[in-house]
Each structure stands twice: as C-alpha cells, then as structure tokens.
Short mmCIF file of C-alpha atoms and ligand atoms in Angstrom, two decimals:
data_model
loop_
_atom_site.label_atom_id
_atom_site.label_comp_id
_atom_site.label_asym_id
_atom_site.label_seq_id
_atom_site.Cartn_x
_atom_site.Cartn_y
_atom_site.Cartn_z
CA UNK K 912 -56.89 -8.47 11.70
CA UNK K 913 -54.38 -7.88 13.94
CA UNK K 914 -54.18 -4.74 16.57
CA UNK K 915 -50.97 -5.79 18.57
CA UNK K 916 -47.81 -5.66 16.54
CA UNK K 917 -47.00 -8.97 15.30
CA UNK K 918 -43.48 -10.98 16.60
CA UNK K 919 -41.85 -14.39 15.87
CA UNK K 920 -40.03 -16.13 18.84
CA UNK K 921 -37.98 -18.23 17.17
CA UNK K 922 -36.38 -20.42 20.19
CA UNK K 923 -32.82 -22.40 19.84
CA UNK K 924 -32.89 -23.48 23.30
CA UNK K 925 -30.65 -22.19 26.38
CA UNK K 926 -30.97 -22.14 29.77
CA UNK K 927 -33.96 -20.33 28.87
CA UNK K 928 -36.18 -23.28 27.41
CA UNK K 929 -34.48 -25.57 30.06
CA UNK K 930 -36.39 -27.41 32.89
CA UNK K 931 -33.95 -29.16 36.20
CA UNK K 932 -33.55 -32.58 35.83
CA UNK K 933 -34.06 -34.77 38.81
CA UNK K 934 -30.17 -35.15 39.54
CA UNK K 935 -30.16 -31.56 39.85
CA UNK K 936 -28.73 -30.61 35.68
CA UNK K 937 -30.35 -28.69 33.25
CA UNK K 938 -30.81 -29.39 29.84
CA UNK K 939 -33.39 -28.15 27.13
CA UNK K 940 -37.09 -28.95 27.22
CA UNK K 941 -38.52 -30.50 24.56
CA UNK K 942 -41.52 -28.13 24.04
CA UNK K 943 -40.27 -24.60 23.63
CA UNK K 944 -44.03 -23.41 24.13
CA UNK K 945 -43.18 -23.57 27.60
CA UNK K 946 -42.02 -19.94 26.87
CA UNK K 947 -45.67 -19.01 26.37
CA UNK K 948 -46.72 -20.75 28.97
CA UNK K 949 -44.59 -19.28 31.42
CA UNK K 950 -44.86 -15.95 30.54
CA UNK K 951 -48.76 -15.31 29.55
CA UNK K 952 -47.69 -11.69 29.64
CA UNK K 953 -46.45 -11.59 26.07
CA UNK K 954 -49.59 -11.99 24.28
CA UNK K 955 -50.33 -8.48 25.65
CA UNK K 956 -47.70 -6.85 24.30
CA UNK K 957 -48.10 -8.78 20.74
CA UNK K 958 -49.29 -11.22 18.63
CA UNK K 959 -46.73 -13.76 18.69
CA UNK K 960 -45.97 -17.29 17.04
CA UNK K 961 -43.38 -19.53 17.76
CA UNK K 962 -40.70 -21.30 15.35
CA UNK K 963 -39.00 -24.09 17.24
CA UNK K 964 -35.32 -24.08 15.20
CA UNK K 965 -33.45 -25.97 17.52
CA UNK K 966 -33.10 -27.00 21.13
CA UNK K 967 -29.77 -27.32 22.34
CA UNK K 968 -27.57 -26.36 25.06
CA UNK K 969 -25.72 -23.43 23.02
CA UNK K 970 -22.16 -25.11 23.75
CA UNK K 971 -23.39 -27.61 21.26
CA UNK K 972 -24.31 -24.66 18.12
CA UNK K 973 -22.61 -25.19 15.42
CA UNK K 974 -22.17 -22.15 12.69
CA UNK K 975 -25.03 -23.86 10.53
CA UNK K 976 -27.26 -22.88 13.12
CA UNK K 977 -26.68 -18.97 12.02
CA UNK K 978 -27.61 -19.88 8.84
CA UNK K 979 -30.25 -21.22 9.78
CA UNK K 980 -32.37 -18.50 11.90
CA UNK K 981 -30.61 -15.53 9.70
CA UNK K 982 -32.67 -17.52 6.47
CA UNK K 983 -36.02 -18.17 8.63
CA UNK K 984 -36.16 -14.63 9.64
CA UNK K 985 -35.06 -13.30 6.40
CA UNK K 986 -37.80 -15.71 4.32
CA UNK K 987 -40.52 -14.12 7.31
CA UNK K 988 -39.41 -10.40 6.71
CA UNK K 989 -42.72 -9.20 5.58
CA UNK K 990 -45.10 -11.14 8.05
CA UNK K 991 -43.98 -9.91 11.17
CA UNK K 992 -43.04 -6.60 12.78
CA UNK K 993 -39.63 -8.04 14.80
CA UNK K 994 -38.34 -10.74 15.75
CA UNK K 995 -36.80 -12.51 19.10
CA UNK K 996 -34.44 -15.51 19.18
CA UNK K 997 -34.32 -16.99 22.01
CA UNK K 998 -30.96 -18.73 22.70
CA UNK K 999 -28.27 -19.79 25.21
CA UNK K 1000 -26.00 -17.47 27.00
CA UNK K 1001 -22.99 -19.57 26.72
CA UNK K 1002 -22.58 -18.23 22.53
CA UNK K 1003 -25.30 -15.86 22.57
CA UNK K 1004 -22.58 -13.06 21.31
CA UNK K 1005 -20.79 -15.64 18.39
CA UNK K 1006 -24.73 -15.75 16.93
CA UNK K 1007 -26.23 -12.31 17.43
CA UNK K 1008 -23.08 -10.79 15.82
CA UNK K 1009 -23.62 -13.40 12.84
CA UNK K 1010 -26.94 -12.60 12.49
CA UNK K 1011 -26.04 -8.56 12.17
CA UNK K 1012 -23.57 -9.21 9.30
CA UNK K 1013 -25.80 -12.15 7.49
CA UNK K 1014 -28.52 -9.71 7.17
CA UNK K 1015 -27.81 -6.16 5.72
CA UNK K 1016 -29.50 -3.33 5.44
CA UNK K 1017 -32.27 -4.93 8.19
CA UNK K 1018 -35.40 -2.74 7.89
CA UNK K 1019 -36.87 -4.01 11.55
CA UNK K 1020 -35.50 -5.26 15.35
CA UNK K 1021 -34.31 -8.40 16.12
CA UNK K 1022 -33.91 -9.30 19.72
CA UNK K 1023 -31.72 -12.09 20.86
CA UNK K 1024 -32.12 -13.15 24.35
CA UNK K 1025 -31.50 -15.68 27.18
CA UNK K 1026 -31.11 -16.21 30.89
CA UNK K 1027 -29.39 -17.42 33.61
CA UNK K 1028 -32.07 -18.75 35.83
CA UNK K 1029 -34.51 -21.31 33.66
CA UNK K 1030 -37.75 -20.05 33.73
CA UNK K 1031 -39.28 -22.33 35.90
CA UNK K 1032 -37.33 -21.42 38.97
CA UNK K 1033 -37.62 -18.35 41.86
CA UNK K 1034 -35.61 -15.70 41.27
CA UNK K 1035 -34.76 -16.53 36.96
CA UNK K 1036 -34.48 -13.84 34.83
CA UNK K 1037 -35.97 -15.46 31.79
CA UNK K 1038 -38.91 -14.06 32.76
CA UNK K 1039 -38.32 -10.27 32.61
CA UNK K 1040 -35.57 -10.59 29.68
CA UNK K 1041 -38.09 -12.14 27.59
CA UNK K 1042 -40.98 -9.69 28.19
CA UNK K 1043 -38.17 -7.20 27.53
CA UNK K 1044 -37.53 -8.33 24.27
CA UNK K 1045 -40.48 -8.62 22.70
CA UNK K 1046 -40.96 -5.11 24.11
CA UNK K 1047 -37.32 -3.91 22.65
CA UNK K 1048 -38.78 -6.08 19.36
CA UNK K 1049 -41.88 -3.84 18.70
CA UNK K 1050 -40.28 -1.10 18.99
CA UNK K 1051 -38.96 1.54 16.30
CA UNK K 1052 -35.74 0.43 15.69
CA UNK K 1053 -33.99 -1.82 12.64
CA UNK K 1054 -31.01 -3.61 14.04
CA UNK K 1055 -29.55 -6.79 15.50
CA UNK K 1056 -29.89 -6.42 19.56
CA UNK K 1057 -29.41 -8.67 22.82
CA UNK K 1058 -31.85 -7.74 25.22
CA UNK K 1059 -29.93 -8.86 28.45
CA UNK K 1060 -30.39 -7.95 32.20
CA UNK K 1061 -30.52 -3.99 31.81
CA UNK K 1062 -29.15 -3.14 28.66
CA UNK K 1063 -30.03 -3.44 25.07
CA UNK K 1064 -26.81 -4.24 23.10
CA UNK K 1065 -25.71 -3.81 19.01
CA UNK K 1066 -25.21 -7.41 18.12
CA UNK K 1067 -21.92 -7.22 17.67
CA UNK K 1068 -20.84 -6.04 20.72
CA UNK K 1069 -21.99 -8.48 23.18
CA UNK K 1070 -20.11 -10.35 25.17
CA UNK K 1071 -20.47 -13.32 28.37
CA UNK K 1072 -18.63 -11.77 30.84
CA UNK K 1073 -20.17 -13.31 34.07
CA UNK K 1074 -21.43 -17.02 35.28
CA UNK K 1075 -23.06 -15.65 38.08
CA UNK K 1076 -24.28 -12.27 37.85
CA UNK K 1077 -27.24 -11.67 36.35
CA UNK K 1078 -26.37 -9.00 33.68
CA UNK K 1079 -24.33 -11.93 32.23
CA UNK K 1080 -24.20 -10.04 28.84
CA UNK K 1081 -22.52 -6.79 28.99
CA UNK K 1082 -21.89 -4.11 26.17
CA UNK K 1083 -18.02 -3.90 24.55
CA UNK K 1084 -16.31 -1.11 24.01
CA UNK K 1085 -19.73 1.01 22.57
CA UNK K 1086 -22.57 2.39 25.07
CA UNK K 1087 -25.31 0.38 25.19
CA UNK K 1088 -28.20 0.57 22.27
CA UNK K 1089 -30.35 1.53 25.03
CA UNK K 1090 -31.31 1.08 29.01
CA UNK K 1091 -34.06 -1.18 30.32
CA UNK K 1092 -34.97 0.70 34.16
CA UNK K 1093 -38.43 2.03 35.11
CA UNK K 1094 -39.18 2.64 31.02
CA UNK K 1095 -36.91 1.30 28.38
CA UNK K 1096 -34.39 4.43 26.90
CA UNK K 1097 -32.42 4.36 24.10
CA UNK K 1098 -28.93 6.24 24.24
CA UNK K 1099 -27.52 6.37 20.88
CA UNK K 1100 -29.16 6.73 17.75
CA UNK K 1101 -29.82 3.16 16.29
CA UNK K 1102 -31.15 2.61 12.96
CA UNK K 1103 -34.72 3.03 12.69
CA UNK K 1104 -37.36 0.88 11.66
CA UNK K 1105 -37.77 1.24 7.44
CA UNK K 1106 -38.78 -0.06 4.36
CA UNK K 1107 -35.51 -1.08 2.69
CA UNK K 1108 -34.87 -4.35 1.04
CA UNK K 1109 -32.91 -6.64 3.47
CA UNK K 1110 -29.85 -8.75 1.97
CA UNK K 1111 -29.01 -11.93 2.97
CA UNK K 1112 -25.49 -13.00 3.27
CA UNK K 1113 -24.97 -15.77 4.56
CA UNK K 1114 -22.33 -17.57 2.96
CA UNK K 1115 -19.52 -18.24 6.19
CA UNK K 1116 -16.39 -20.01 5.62
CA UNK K 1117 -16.19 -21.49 8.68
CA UNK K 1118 -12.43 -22.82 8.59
CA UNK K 1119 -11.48 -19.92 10.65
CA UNK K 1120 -9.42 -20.81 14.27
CA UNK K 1121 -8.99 -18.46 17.37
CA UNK K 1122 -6.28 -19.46 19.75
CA UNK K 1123 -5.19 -17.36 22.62
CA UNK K 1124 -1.43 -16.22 23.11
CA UNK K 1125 -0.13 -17.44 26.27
CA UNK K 1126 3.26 -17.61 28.03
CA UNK K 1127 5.26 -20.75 26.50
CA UNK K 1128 2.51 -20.86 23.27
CA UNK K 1129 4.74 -23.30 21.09
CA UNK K 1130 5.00 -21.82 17.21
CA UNK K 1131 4.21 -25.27 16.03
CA UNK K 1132 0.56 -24.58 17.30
CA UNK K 1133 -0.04 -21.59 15.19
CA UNK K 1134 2.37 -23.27 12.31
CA UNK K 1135 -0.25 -26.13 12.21
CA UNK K 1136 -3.00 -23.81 12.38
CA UNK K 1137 -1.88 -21.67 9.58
CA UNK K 1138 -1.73 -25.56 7.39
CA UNK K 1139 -4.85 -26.93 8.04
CA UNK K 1140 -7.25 -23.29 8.11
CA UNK K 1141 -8.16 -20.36 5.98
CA UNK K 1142 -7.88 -17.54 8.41
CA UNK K 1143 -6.84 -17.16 12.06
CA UNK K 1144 -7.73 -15.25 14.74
CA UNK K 1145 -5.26 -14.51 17.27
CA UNK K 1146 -5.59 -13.25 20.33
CA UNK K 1147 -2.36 -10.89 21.68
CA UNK K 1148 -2.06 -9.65 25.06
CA UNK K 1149 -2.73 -5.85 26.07
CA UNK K 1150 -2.90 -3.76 22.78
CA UNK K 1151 -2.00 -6.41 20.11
CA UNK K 1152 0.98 -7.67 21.32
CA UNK K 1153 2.83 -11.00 20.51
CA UNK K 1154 5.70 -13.26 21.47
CA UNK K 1155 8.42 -12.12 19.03
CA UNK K 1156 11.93 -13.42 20.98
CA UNK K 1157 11.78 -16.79 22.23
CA UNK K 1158 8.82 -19.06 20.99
CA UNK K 1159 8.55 -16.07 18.10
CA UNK K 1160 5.43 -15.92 16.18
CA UNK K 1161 6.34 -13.54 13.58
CA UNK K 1162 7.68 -16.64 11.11
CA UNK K 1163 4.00 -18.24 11.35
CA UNK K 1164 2.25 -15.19 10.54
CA UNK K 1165 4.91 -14.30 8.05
CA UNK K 1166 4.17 -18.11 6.68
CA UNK K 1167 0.68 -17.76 6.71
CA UNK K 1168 0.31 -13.94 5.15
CA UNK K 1169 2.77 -15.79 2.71
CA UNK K 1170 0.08 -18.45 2.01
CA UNK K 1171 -2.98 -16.39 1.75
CA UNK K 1172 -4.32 -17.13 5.20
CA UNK K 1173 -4.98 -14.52 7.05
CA UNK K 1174 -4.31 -13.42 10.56
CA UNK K 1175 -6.23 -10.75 12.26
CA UNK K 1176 -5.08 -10.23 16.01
CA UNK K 1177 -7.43 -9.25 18.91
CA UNK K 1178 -6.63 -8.12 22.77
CA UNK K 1179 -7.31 -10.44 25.31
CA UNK K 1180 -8.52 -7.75 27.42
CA UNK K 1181 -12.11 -6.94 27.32
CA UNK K 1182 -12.06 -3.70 26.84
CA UNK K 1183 -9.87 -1.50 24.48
CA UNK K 1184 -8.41 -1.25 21.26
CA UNK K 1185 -5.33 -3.09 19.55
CA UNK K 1186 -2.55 -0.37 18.95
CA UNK K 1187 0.14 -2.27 17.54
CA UNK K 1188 2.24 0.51 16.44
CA UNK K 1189 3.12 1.61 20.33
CA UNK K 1190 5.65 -1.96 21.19
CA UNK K 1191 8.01 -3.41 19.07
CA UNK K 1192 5.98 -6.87 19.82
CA UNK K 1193 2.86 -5.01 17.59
CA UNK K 1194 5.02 -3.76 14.71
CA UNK K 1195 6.46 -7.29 14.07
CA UNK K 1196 3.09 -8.71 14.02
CA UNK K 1197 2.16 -5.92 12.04
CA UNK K 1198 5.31 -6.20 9.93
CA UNK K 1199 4.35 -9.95 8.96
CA UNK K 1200 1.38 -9.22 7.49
CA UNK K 1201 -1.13 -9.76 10.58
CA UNK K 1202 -4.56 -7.61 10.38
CA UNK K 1203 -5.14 -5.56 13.66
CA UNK K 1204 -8.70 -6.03 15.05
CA UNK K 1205 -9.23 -2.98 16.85
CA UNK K 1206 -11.97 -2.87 19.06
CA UNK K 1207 -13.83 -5.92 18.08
CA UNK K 1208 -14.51 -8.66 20.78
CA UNK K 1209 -12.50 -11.84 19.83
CA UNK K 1210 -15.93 -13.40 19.16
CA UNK K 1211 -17.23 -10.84 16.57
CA UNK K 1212 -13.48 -10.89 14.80
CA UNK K 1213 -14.08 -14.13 14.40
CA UNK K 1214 -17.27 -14.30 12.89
CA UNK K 1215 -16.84 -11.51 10.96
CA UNK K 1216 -13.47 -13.04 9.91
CA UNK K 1217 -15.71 -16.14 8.43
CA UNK K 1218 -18.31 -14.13 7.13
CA UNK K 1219 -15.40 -11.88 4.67
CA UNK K 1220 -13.80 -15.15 3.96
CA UNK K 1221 -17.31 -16.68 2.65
CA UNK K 1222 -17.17 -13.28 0.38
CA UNK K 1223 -13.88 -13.04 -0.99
CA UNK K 1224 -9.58 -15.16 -0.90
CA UNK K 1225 -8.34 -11.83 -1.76
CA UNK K 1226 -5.70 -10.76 1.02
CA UNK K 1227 -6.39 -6.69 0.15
CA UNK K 1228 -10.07 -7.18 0.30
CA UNK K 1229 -10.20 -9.06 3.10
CA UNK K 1230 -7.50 -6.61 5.27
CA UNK K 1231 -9.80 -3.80 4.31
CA UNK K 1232 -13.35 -5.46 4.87
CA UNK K 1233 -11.63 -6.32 8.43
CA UNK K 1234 -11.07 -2.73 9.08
CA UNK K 1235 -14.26 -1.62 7.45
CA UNK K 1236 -17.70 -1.32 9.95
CA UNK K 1237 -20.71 -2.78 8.96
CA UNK K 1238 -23.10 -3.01 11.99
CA UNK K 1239 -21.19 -0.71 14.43
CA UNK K 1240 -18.78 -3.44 15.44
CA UNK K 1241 -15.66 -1.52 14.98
CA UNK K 1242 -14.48 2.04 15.81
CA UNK K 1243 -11.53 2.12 12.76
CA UNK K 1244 -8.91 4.43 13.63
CA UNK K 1245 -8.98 7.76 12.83
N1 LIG Z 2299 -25.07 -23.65 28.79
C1 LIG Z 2299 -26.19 -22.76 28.59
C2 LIG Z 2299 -26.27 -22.42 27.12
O1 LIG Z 2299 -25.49 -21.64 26.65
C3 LIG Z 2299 -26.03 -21.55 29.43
C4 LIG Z 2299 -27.16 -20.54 29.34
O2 LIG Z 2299 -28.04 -20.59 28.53
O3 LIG Z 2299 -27.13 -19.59 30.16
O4 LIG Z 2299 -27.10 -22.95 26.42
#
C-alpha cells in the first residue's frame, strides 16, 4: 500500500547525473541511482522509482529522445501520481516544450529538471532543484513544468539564458507557473490535476531548420534550406524583421511558401513579440508567405513547427495551428 504519493524519475542524463572526471570534465555517470543516493531526502516526500532512458550530455539528444520519455510516461499514466525527467540544461527547453505538445489533455504534473553544479560537488544545485521537483510533481497541478532555480515554468516557455548563474532557466514572455521561496506559490492558474484521458501525439517531422538572420546572411543559405527541408524557422531581428534590399530574403521565402515549405519567423530577442506589420522589412516577409511566431521562443517554434508538420502538409492548416495555443506557448494577437 502506498501512503506517500507515488513519482517516476525518469533520468536522461545532464550535468545532473554527471560525476568530474579526473582531468577536470564532466560527463554522465553510468548509474543514474546516484540521484537517490545523493539526495535520500526524496523518499520522504514520495515513493519513487527510477527509469534510466538515456544518459547523455543533452548536446548529444536527438528528437527520438522526446519520443521516447513522452511514450514511457504516457504507457505509466495510471501507476504514478507525476512524473520528473531529469535532463540536461543545455536543451532542457527544446524537450520540455515537446513533451507539452506530444501529450494532450495531461491529467497530472510533469517536472523536468536539471542543474548546473553536478550533484556531487559544494555549492550544486541539483540538490535542491530535484527535491523541488518531486515536490512541484506531487502536487495538484496537470501540466508540463521545469522546475529550475526559483521558478516553476509552462514547458513551453523555458528558455537557457545563463552559463553561469544559477537560475539558468528563466520564464519567456509568461509569469512563471509558480515561485519556489520559503513555500512553493503558484501565480497563475495552471491546469489542475484530473481524470481526463491523455493523448499521445507524437508523430514529429523532424526536417525542420532554424537559422538566425545576421548581417551579410547570403540568400543561397536559406535557398538551400528551403530545397533540402520541410519547414523553416527563421529567426528576424527586433519584431520580425528581415533583410529585404541587398542579400533580400523575400525571393526564398516567396520560393519556399511557393513549394509548400513553410517559414515561420521568430525575434532574436528574448523577450517580445514579432509585429511584422510596423516595418516595411515585416510586411515583405509577411507578403511572401512567411508565418509570424509571435511570442514563442525560437526553440518552442521550432518544435512546435515539427510537431504540426508530423500532423498535417497543408499550408492553411499549418499557418493556423502555428498561430493557434495549445499549452500556453503563445499569446495570439488580439
Ligand atoms: N552540457 C550539459 C547538458 O546539457 C549542461 C547541463 O546539464 O547543465 O547535458
């Protein structure tokens, strides 16, 4: 019988899981149990068992990996009361934000986590964001979250934004889920733990490129892109905005959105909307067919961007199911 709520760790690897080698570089230890080991702790907060799904450096994931824990959590639904992936900080936001679209209408917490510091060592923060997300994963609430430093973020709106601090994970353009201080708060309203069915969708078409805009980007680049992928993400400067005079891009994404590929654009700022109506460098992206992002984070466009193309080639569905939220990660304009 079991008294403590009941959580699966399932561990991917990350700084997290790694142990210092003797030439002074980390890289992941082969038995994730260390986690247990190293933080006794969590067996009083829950019962918890661990499913080792991979142990890699998170530079090395690959978009299989998604698959992967979104089906092992999905085939465990019933048997546990949350779950916690444990998982590398250098991607964490490219897989939490896959995980919120591969499984709808979630009926219990999943925590994704990581750290800076390795566990092992004075002063890591494995530690505490760990005990923290098992916490955040008993708790009443039915989403995809990254448990990070002191804030609890939607899955879909994380983002790396620091090597060195320790809140390495910060919240994009929507408050936190919630606050982790003296007691752990939540701001917003975030779904609450239920009894619906979850869906698992989990088909990706994964030839999907993001390139950044730069001063000098040749049009060949994005020409070749456009040949050899089925949608692109491009990232404009400030609000949307693109080359459209020398080194124009318009005849690429006019080429592409002529071929069925498309192209949503992002800002390379962190935080903010695109706008592309405002400059003339907008409207003729806009003009050739490309697919403002809004407010997603380049790495959630992206994902999402494979996640609609595993669903549907039609250019109408796919420009609305851009626009369209599905796990708070975009405010559409109103
Ligand atoms: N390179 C590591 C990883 O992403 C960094 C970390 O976990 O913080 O796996």
């Amino acid at each position: 019988m079991h008294t403590k709520p009941r959580i699966l760790i399932l561990t991917t690897g990350g700084t997290i899981t790694m142990l210092r080698n003797e030439d002074g570089t980390l890289s992941p230890c082969r038995d994730a149990g260390v986690l247990l080991e190293c933080v006794p702790e969590l067996r009083q907060i829950a019962d918890i068992d661990l499913l080792a799904l991979a142990n890699i450096d998170s530079s090395n994931l690959q978009p299989g990996l998604w698959k992967s824990v979104a089906t092992a959590i999905y085939q465990r639904m019933d048997e546990y009361d949350g779950f916690v992936v444990t998982h590398g900080t250098d991607t964490i936001a490219y897989t939490s934000a896959a995980l919120a679209f591969m499984i709808q209408e979630l009926p219990k917490p999943i925590v994704v986590t990581g750290a800076q510091v390795p566990l092992g060592e004075i002063g890591n923060d494995g530690h505490v964001n760990l005990i923290n997300a098992v916490r955040v994963a008993t708790s009443d609430l039915a989403e995809v979250a990254v448990v990070f430093g002191s804030q609890i973020i939607y899955g879909t709106r994380a983002k790396k934004t620091s090597v060195f601090d320790l809140q390495a994970i910060v919240s994009v353009n929507e408050h936190p889920m919630g606050d982790i201080g003296l007691f752990i708060k939540f701001n917003a309203t975030p779904r609450a733990r239920n009894s619906r069915k979850p869906l698992l969708q989990p088909c990706l078409n994964e030839n999907v490129a993001r390139i950044a805009v730069y001063p000098g980007f040749k049009p060949d680049i994005l020409e070749y892109l456009v040949r050899v992928h089925d949608g692109i993400v491009l990232e404009g400067y400030g609000a949307g905005h693109i080359p459209t005079e020398t080194n124009s891009l318009v005849p690429a994404i006019k080429a592409a959105t002529a071929r069925n590929v498309p192209v949503v654009v992002c800002t390379q700022c962190i935080v903010g909307s695109t706008q592309m109506e405002i400059y003339q460098v907008g409207r003729d992206a806009l003009e050739a067919g490309a697919i403002p992002a809004l407010d997603m984070t380049s790495e959630t466009a992206m994902v999402k961007l494979m996640w609609v193309l595993g669903q549907t080639g039609d250019m109408v569905t796919i420009h609305s199911k851009m626009q369209k939220p599905f796990v708070r990660e975009i405010h559409p304009l109103s």
